[in-house]
Short mmCIF file of C-alpha atoms in Angstrom, two decimals:
data_model
loop_
_atom_site.label_atom_id
_atom_site.label_comp_id
_atom_site.label_asym_id
_atom_site.label_seq_id
_atom_site.Cartn_x
_atom_site.Cartn_y
_atom_site.Cartn_z
CA UNK O 70 -16.73 -7.49 -31.31
CA UNK O 71 -17.59 -7.45 -27.60
CA UNK O 72 -16.31 -11.00 -27.20
CA UNK O 73 -13.10 -10.09 -29.05
CA UNK O 74 -12.62 -7.03 -26.84
CA UNK O 75 -13.08 -9.11 -23.67
CA UNK O 76 -10.62 -11.70 -24.97
CA UNK O 77 -7.98 -9.03 -25.64
CA UNK O 78 -8.60 -7.47 -22.21
CA UNK O 79 -8.28 -10.86 -20.52
CA UNK O 80 -4.96 -11.50 -22.30
CA UNK O 81 -3.66 -8.09 -21.20
CA UNK O 82 -4.56 -8.83 -17.60
CA UNK O 83 -3.01 -12.29 -17.81
CA UNK O 84 0.21 -10.87 -19.30
CA UNK O 85 0.41 -8.27 -16.51
CA UNK O 86 -0.08 -10.89 -13.80
CA UNK O 87 2.56 -13.15 -15.35
CA UNK O 88 4.99 -10.23 -15.46
CA UNK O 89 4.27 -9.26 -11.85
CA UNK O 90 4.59 -12.84 -10.68
CA UNK O 91 8.18 -12.87 -11.98
CA UNK O 92 9.08 -10.03 -9.63
CA UNK O 93 6.89 -11.28 -6.85
CA UNK O 94 6.88 -14.61 -5.05
CA UNK O 95 3.62 -16.03 -3.67
CA UNK O 96 2.62 -13.47 -5.48
CA UNK O 97 3.16 -11.15 -2.50
CA UNK O 98 6.80 -10.65 -1.55
CA UNK O 99 9.38 -9.45 -4.05
CA UNK O 100 12.35 -11.72 -4.73
CA UNK O 101 15.39 -10.01 -3.24
CA UNK O 102 18.89 -10.66 -4.57
CA UNK O 103 21.92 -10.55 -2.27
CA UNK O 104 23.01 -7.26 -3.84
CA UNK O 105 19.58 -5.71 -3.29
CA UNK O 106 19.68 -6.76 0.35
CA UNK O 107 22.44 -4.23 1.01
CA UNK O 108 20.36 -1.38 -0.41
CA UNK O 109 17.82 -1.28 2.46
CA UNK O 110 17.13 -2.55 5.95
CA UNK O 111 13.43 -3.33 5.62
CA UNK O 112 11.15 -4.07 2.70
CA UNK O 113 7.56 -3.06 3.42
CA UNK O 114 4.54 -4.09 1.38
CA UNK O 115 1.97 -1.31 0.92
CA UNK O 116 -1.31 -1.83 -0.96
CA UNK O 117 -3.59 0.91 -2.27
CA UNK O 118 -7.33 0.19 -2.51
CA UNK O 119 -10.43 2.24 -3.23
CA UNK O 120 -12.88 3.25 -5.93
CA UNK O 121 -11.76 4.04 -9.47
CA UNK O 122 -10.72 7.64 -10.19
CA UNK O 123 -9.95 8.59 -6.58
CA UNK O 124 -6.31 9.19 -7.53
CA UNK O 125 -4.55 6.07 -6.20
CA UNK O 126 -2.14 5.79 -9.13
CA UNK O 127 -1.48 9.55 -9.14
CA UNK O 128 -0.72 9.36 -5.42
CA UNK O 129 1.77 6.54 -5.99
CA UNK O 130 3.32 8.35 -8.94
CA UNK O 131 3.71 11.58 -6.94
CA UNK O 132 5.48 9.68 -4.16
CA UNK O 133 7.78 7.58 -6.35
CA UNK O 134 8.65 10.13 -9.08
CA UNK O 135 7.65 13.50 -7.62
CA UNK O 136 5.52 14.19 -10.68
CA UNK O 137 1.83 14.58 -11.45
CA UNK O 138 0.07 14.16 -14.75
CA UNK O 139 -3.44 15.23 -15.73
CA UNK O 140 -3.67 12.25 -18.10
CA UNK O 141 -5.63 9.41 -16.56
CA UNK O 142 -4.71 5.83 -17.41
CA UNK O 143 -6.98 3.13 -16.05
CA UNK O 144 -5.09 0.62 -13.93
CA UNK O 145 -5.51 -2.85 -15.42
CA UNK O 146 -5.55 -5.30 -12.53
CA UNK O 147 -2.60 -4.06 -10.49
CA UNK O 148 0.48 -1.85 -10.91
CA UNK O 149 3.75 -2.07 -9.04
CA UNK O 150 6.22 0.56 -7.82
CA UNK O 151 9.01 0.90 -5.25
CA UNK O 152 10.93 3.66 -3.52
CA UNK O 153 13.55 3.59 -0.76
CA UNK O 154 13.44 6.26 1.94
CA UNK O 155 15.36 6.94 5.15
CA UNK O 156 13.68 6.86 8.55
CA UNK O 157 14.76 7.61 12.10
CA UNK O 158 12.92 5.89 14.94
CA UNK O 159 14.26 6.80 18.40
CA UNK O 160 17.75 7.24 16.97
CA UNK O 161 17.57 4.03 14.91
CA UNK O 162 18.28 5.21 11.36
CA UNK O 163 17.03 2.74 8.77
CA UNK O 164 16.49 2.57 5.04
CA UNK O 165 13.01 1.36 4.15
CA UNK O 166 12.15 0.10 0.70
CA UNK O 167 8.44 0.66 0.18
CA UNK O 168 6.92 -1.82 -2.25
CA UNK O 169 3.57 -0.55 -3.49
CA UNK O 170 0.86 -2.66 -5.08
CA UNK O 171 -1.58 -0.23 -6.70
CA UNK O 172 -4.85 -2.09 -7.31
CA UNK O 173 -7.60 -1.21 -9.77
CA UNK O 174 -10.88 0.13 -8.43
CA UNK O 175 -13.16 -1.17 -11.17
CA UNK O 176 -15.60 -3.90 -10.19
CA UNK O 177 -14.49 -6.06 -13.15
CA UNK O 178 -11.02 -6.46 -11.59
CA UNK O 179 -12.07 -7.19 -8.00
CA UNK O 180 -11.66 -10.97 -8.25
CA UNK O 181 -8.07 -10.42 -9.44
CA UNK O 182 -6.99 -7.64 -7.10
CA UNK O 183 -8.28 -9.18 -3.85
CA UNK O 184 -5.36 -11.61 -3.67
CA UNK O 185 -2.93 -8.68 -3.58
CA UNK O 186 -4.40 -7.42 -0.30
CA UNK O 187 -2.94 -10.41 1.54
CA UNK O 188 0.09 -10.03 3.80
CA UNK O 189 0.16 -6.25 3.50
CA UNK O 190 2.05 -4.39 6.21
CA UNK O 191 0.13 -1.23 5.33
CA UNK O 192 -3.08 -0.64 3.37
CA UNK O 193 -3.94 2.80 2.00
CA UNK O 194 -7.72 3.05 1.80
CA UNK O 195 -8.11 5.99 -0.59
CA UNK O 196 -11.19 8.11 -1.32
CA UNK O 197 -11.78 11.41 -3.11
CA UNK O 198 -12.77 14.24 -0.73
CA UNK O 199 -14.71 15.85 -3.59
CA UNK O 200 -16.72 12.68 -4.26
CA UNK O 201 -19.13 11.62 -1.50
CA UNK O 202 -19.87 8.30 -3.20
CA UNK O 203 -16.21 7.21 -3.04
CA UNK O 204 -16.31 7.77 0.73
CA UNK O 205 -19.67 6.01 1.12
CA UNK O 206 -18.16 2.83 -0.34
CA UNK O 207 -15.12 2.83 1.95
CA UNK O 208 -16.72 0.38 4.36
CA UNK O 209 -17.00 -2.29 1.67
CA UNK O 210 -13.31 -1.91 0.81
CA UNK O 211 -12.34 -2.04 4.47
CA UNK O 212 -14.27 -5.27 5.00
CA UNK O 213 -12.57 -6.87 1.99
CA UNK O 214 -9.12 -5.88 3.25
CA UNK O 215 -9.77 -7.29 6.70
CA UNK O 216 -11.30 -10.49 5.33
CA UNK O 217 -8.19 -11.08 3.23
CA UNK O 218 -5.85 -10.47 6.19
CA UNK O 219 -7.40 -12.55 8.95
CA UNK O 220 -3.99 -14.03 9.91
CA UNK O 221 -2.23 -10.67 10.20
CA UNK O 222 -3.20 -7.16 11.16
CA UNK O 223 -2.04 -4.55 8.63
CA UNK O 224 -2.00 -0.89 9.47
CA UNK O 225 -4.85 0.73 7.55
CA UNK O 226 -4.66 4.40 6.65
CA UNK O 227 -7.81 6.16 5.49
CA UNK O 228 -6.50 8.63 2.91
CA UNK O 229 -8.58 11.57 1.73
CA UNK O 230 -7.05 12.48 -1.63
CA UNK O 231 -7.58 15.59 -3.83
CA UNK O 232 -7.50 17.88 -0.79
CA UNK O 233 -6.58 20.77 -3.12
CA UNK O 234 -10.12 20.84 -4.54
CA UNK O 235 -12.04 23.67 -2.79
CA UNK O 236 -15.55 22.25 -3.25
CA UNK O 237 -15.20 19.14 -1.14
CA UNK O 238 -18.14 16.83 -0.43
CA UNK O 239 -16.58 14.98 2.51
CA UNK O 240 -15.73 17.09 5.53
CA UNK O 241 -12.46 16.33 7.28
CA UNK O 242 -14.20 15.94 10.63
CA UNK O 243 -16.55 13.31 9.15
CA UNK O 244 -13.65 11.30 7.71
CA UNK O 245 -11.70 11.58 10.98
CA UNK O 246 -14.71 10.35 12.94
CA UNK O 247 -15.10 7.32 10.65
CA UNK O 248 -11.38 6.55 10.99
CA UNK O 249 -11.53 6.73 14.79
CA UNK O 250 -14.61 4.51 14.98
CA UNK O 251 -12.96 1.85 12.81
CA UNK O 252 -9.45 1.94 14.26
CA UNK O 253 -7.89 3.59 11.21
CA UNK O 254 -5.26 6.29 10.85
CA UNK O 255 -6.47 9.33 8.88
CA UNK O 256 -4.38 11.43 6.50
CA UNK O 257 -5.19 13.89 3.71
CA UNK O 258 -3.18 14.31 0.52
CA UNK O 259 -3.15 16.06 -2.81
CA UNK O 260 -1.43 14.07 -5.54
CA UNK O 261 -1.68 17.18 -7.71
CA UNK O 262 0.18 19.60 -5.43
CA UNK O 263 2.11 16.98 -3.46
CA UNK O 264 0.72 18.24 -0.16
CA UNK O 265 0.77 15.53 2.51
CA UNK O 266 2.18 12.80 0.24
CA UNK O 267 5.72 12.65 1.61
CA UNK O 268 4.40 13.00 5.15
CA UNK O 269 2.06 10.03 4.64
CA UNK O 270 4.81 7.64 3.55
CA UNK O 271 7.28 8.97 6.11
CA UNK O 272 4.70 8.36 8.83
CA UNK O 273 3.79 4.83 7.78
CA UNK O 274 7.49 3.92 7.43
CA UNK O 275 8.30 5.12 10.95
CA UNK O 276 5.24 3.29 12.31
CA UNK O 277 6.34 0.00 10.73
CA UNK O 278 9.99 0.39 11.76
CA UNK O 279 8.87 1.20 15.28
CA UNK O 280 6.71 -1.93 15.42
CA UNK O 281 9.63 -4.06 14.22
CA UNK O 282 12.14 -2.63 16.70
CA UNK O 283 9.64 -2.74 19.57
CA UNK O 284 8.83 -6.38 18.81
CA UNK O 285 5.22 -5.96 17.72
CA UNK O 286 5.66 -8.16 14.65
CA UNK O 287 5.30 -11.77 15.82
CA UNK O 288 7.27 -13.29 12.92
CA UNK O 289 10.37 -12.06 11.17
CA UNK O 290 9.88 -11.73 7.38
CA UNK O 291 6.11 -11.98 7.72
CA UNK O 292 3.11 -9.66 7.65
CA UNK O 293 4.35 -7.85 4.57
CA UNK O 294 7.78 -7.02 5.97
CA UNK O 295 11.12 -8.41 4.82
CA UNK O 296 14.18 -7.75 6.94
CA UNK O 297 17.71 -7.61 5.57
CA UNK O 298 19.30 -10.96 6.30
CA UNK O 299 22.40 -9.69 8.07
CA UNK O 300 20.19 -8.02 10.70
CA UNK O 301 17.75 -10.89 11.19
CA UNK O 302 19.59 -12.70 13.98
CA UNK O 303 20.44 -9.56 15.97
CA UNK O 304 16.91 -8.29 15.48
CA UNK O 305 15.44 -11.56 16.73
CA UNK O 306 17.56 -11.19 19.86
CA UNK O 307 16.49 -7.58 20.32
CA UNK O 308 12.82 -8.48 19.89
CA UNK O 309 13.21 -11.36 22.31
CA UNK O 310 14.75 -9.09 24.93
CA UNK O 311 12.04 -6.47 24.42
CA UNK O 312 9.34 -9.11 24.98
CA UNK O 313 11.09 -10.33 28.14
CA UNK O 314 11.27 -6.75 29.44
CA UNK O 315 7.58 -6.27 28.54
#
């Protein structure tokens, strides 16, 4: 029975990966049709990582749908979601389509999910503020993310989720200190109440748009960012001029 269960689980994972590969090329960047290109200015790849049960999927669901559910469904391998938001960076108003790859935290899926860390523009390193063990294992997740992105430098946000829980085991000052020591950006959220969720994604979107406009991305359509084709040439010129001025 155990062998049969593992076979069924393997087939489920394989089916999910085949499905995701059809909406994802490499399997990292979503295939964009000409019609879709006119719906946003930038497509940004965001990956969530962290221990199981820290609320990664609930965080993504709160952001994309505005809802929260108490029911907990284990993520099998990786889930996928998108949402388009508006940003304003120094008067440059842009529409950013955030493409989220929500990876499973179980050890049994690690060999599968690691490949989805690659070419991320942003990584959300999530832990549960009411679970000290989930924070203690953050360093291992951070090392994996950085090892899988040696050719690019994604922005990594350390996200303390479940901030609504009064009996927390990880003090904010401790998490902030760890983030500072490791060059991370720290943010707290509550997927249950919605507190800090919109602010997190607004902030990361503005950061990425700012990097693009200021010429900090070395290659167009690389490092987890796709730029709408009609802006590519003018943006290349703008970036080139910014680098000359710098």
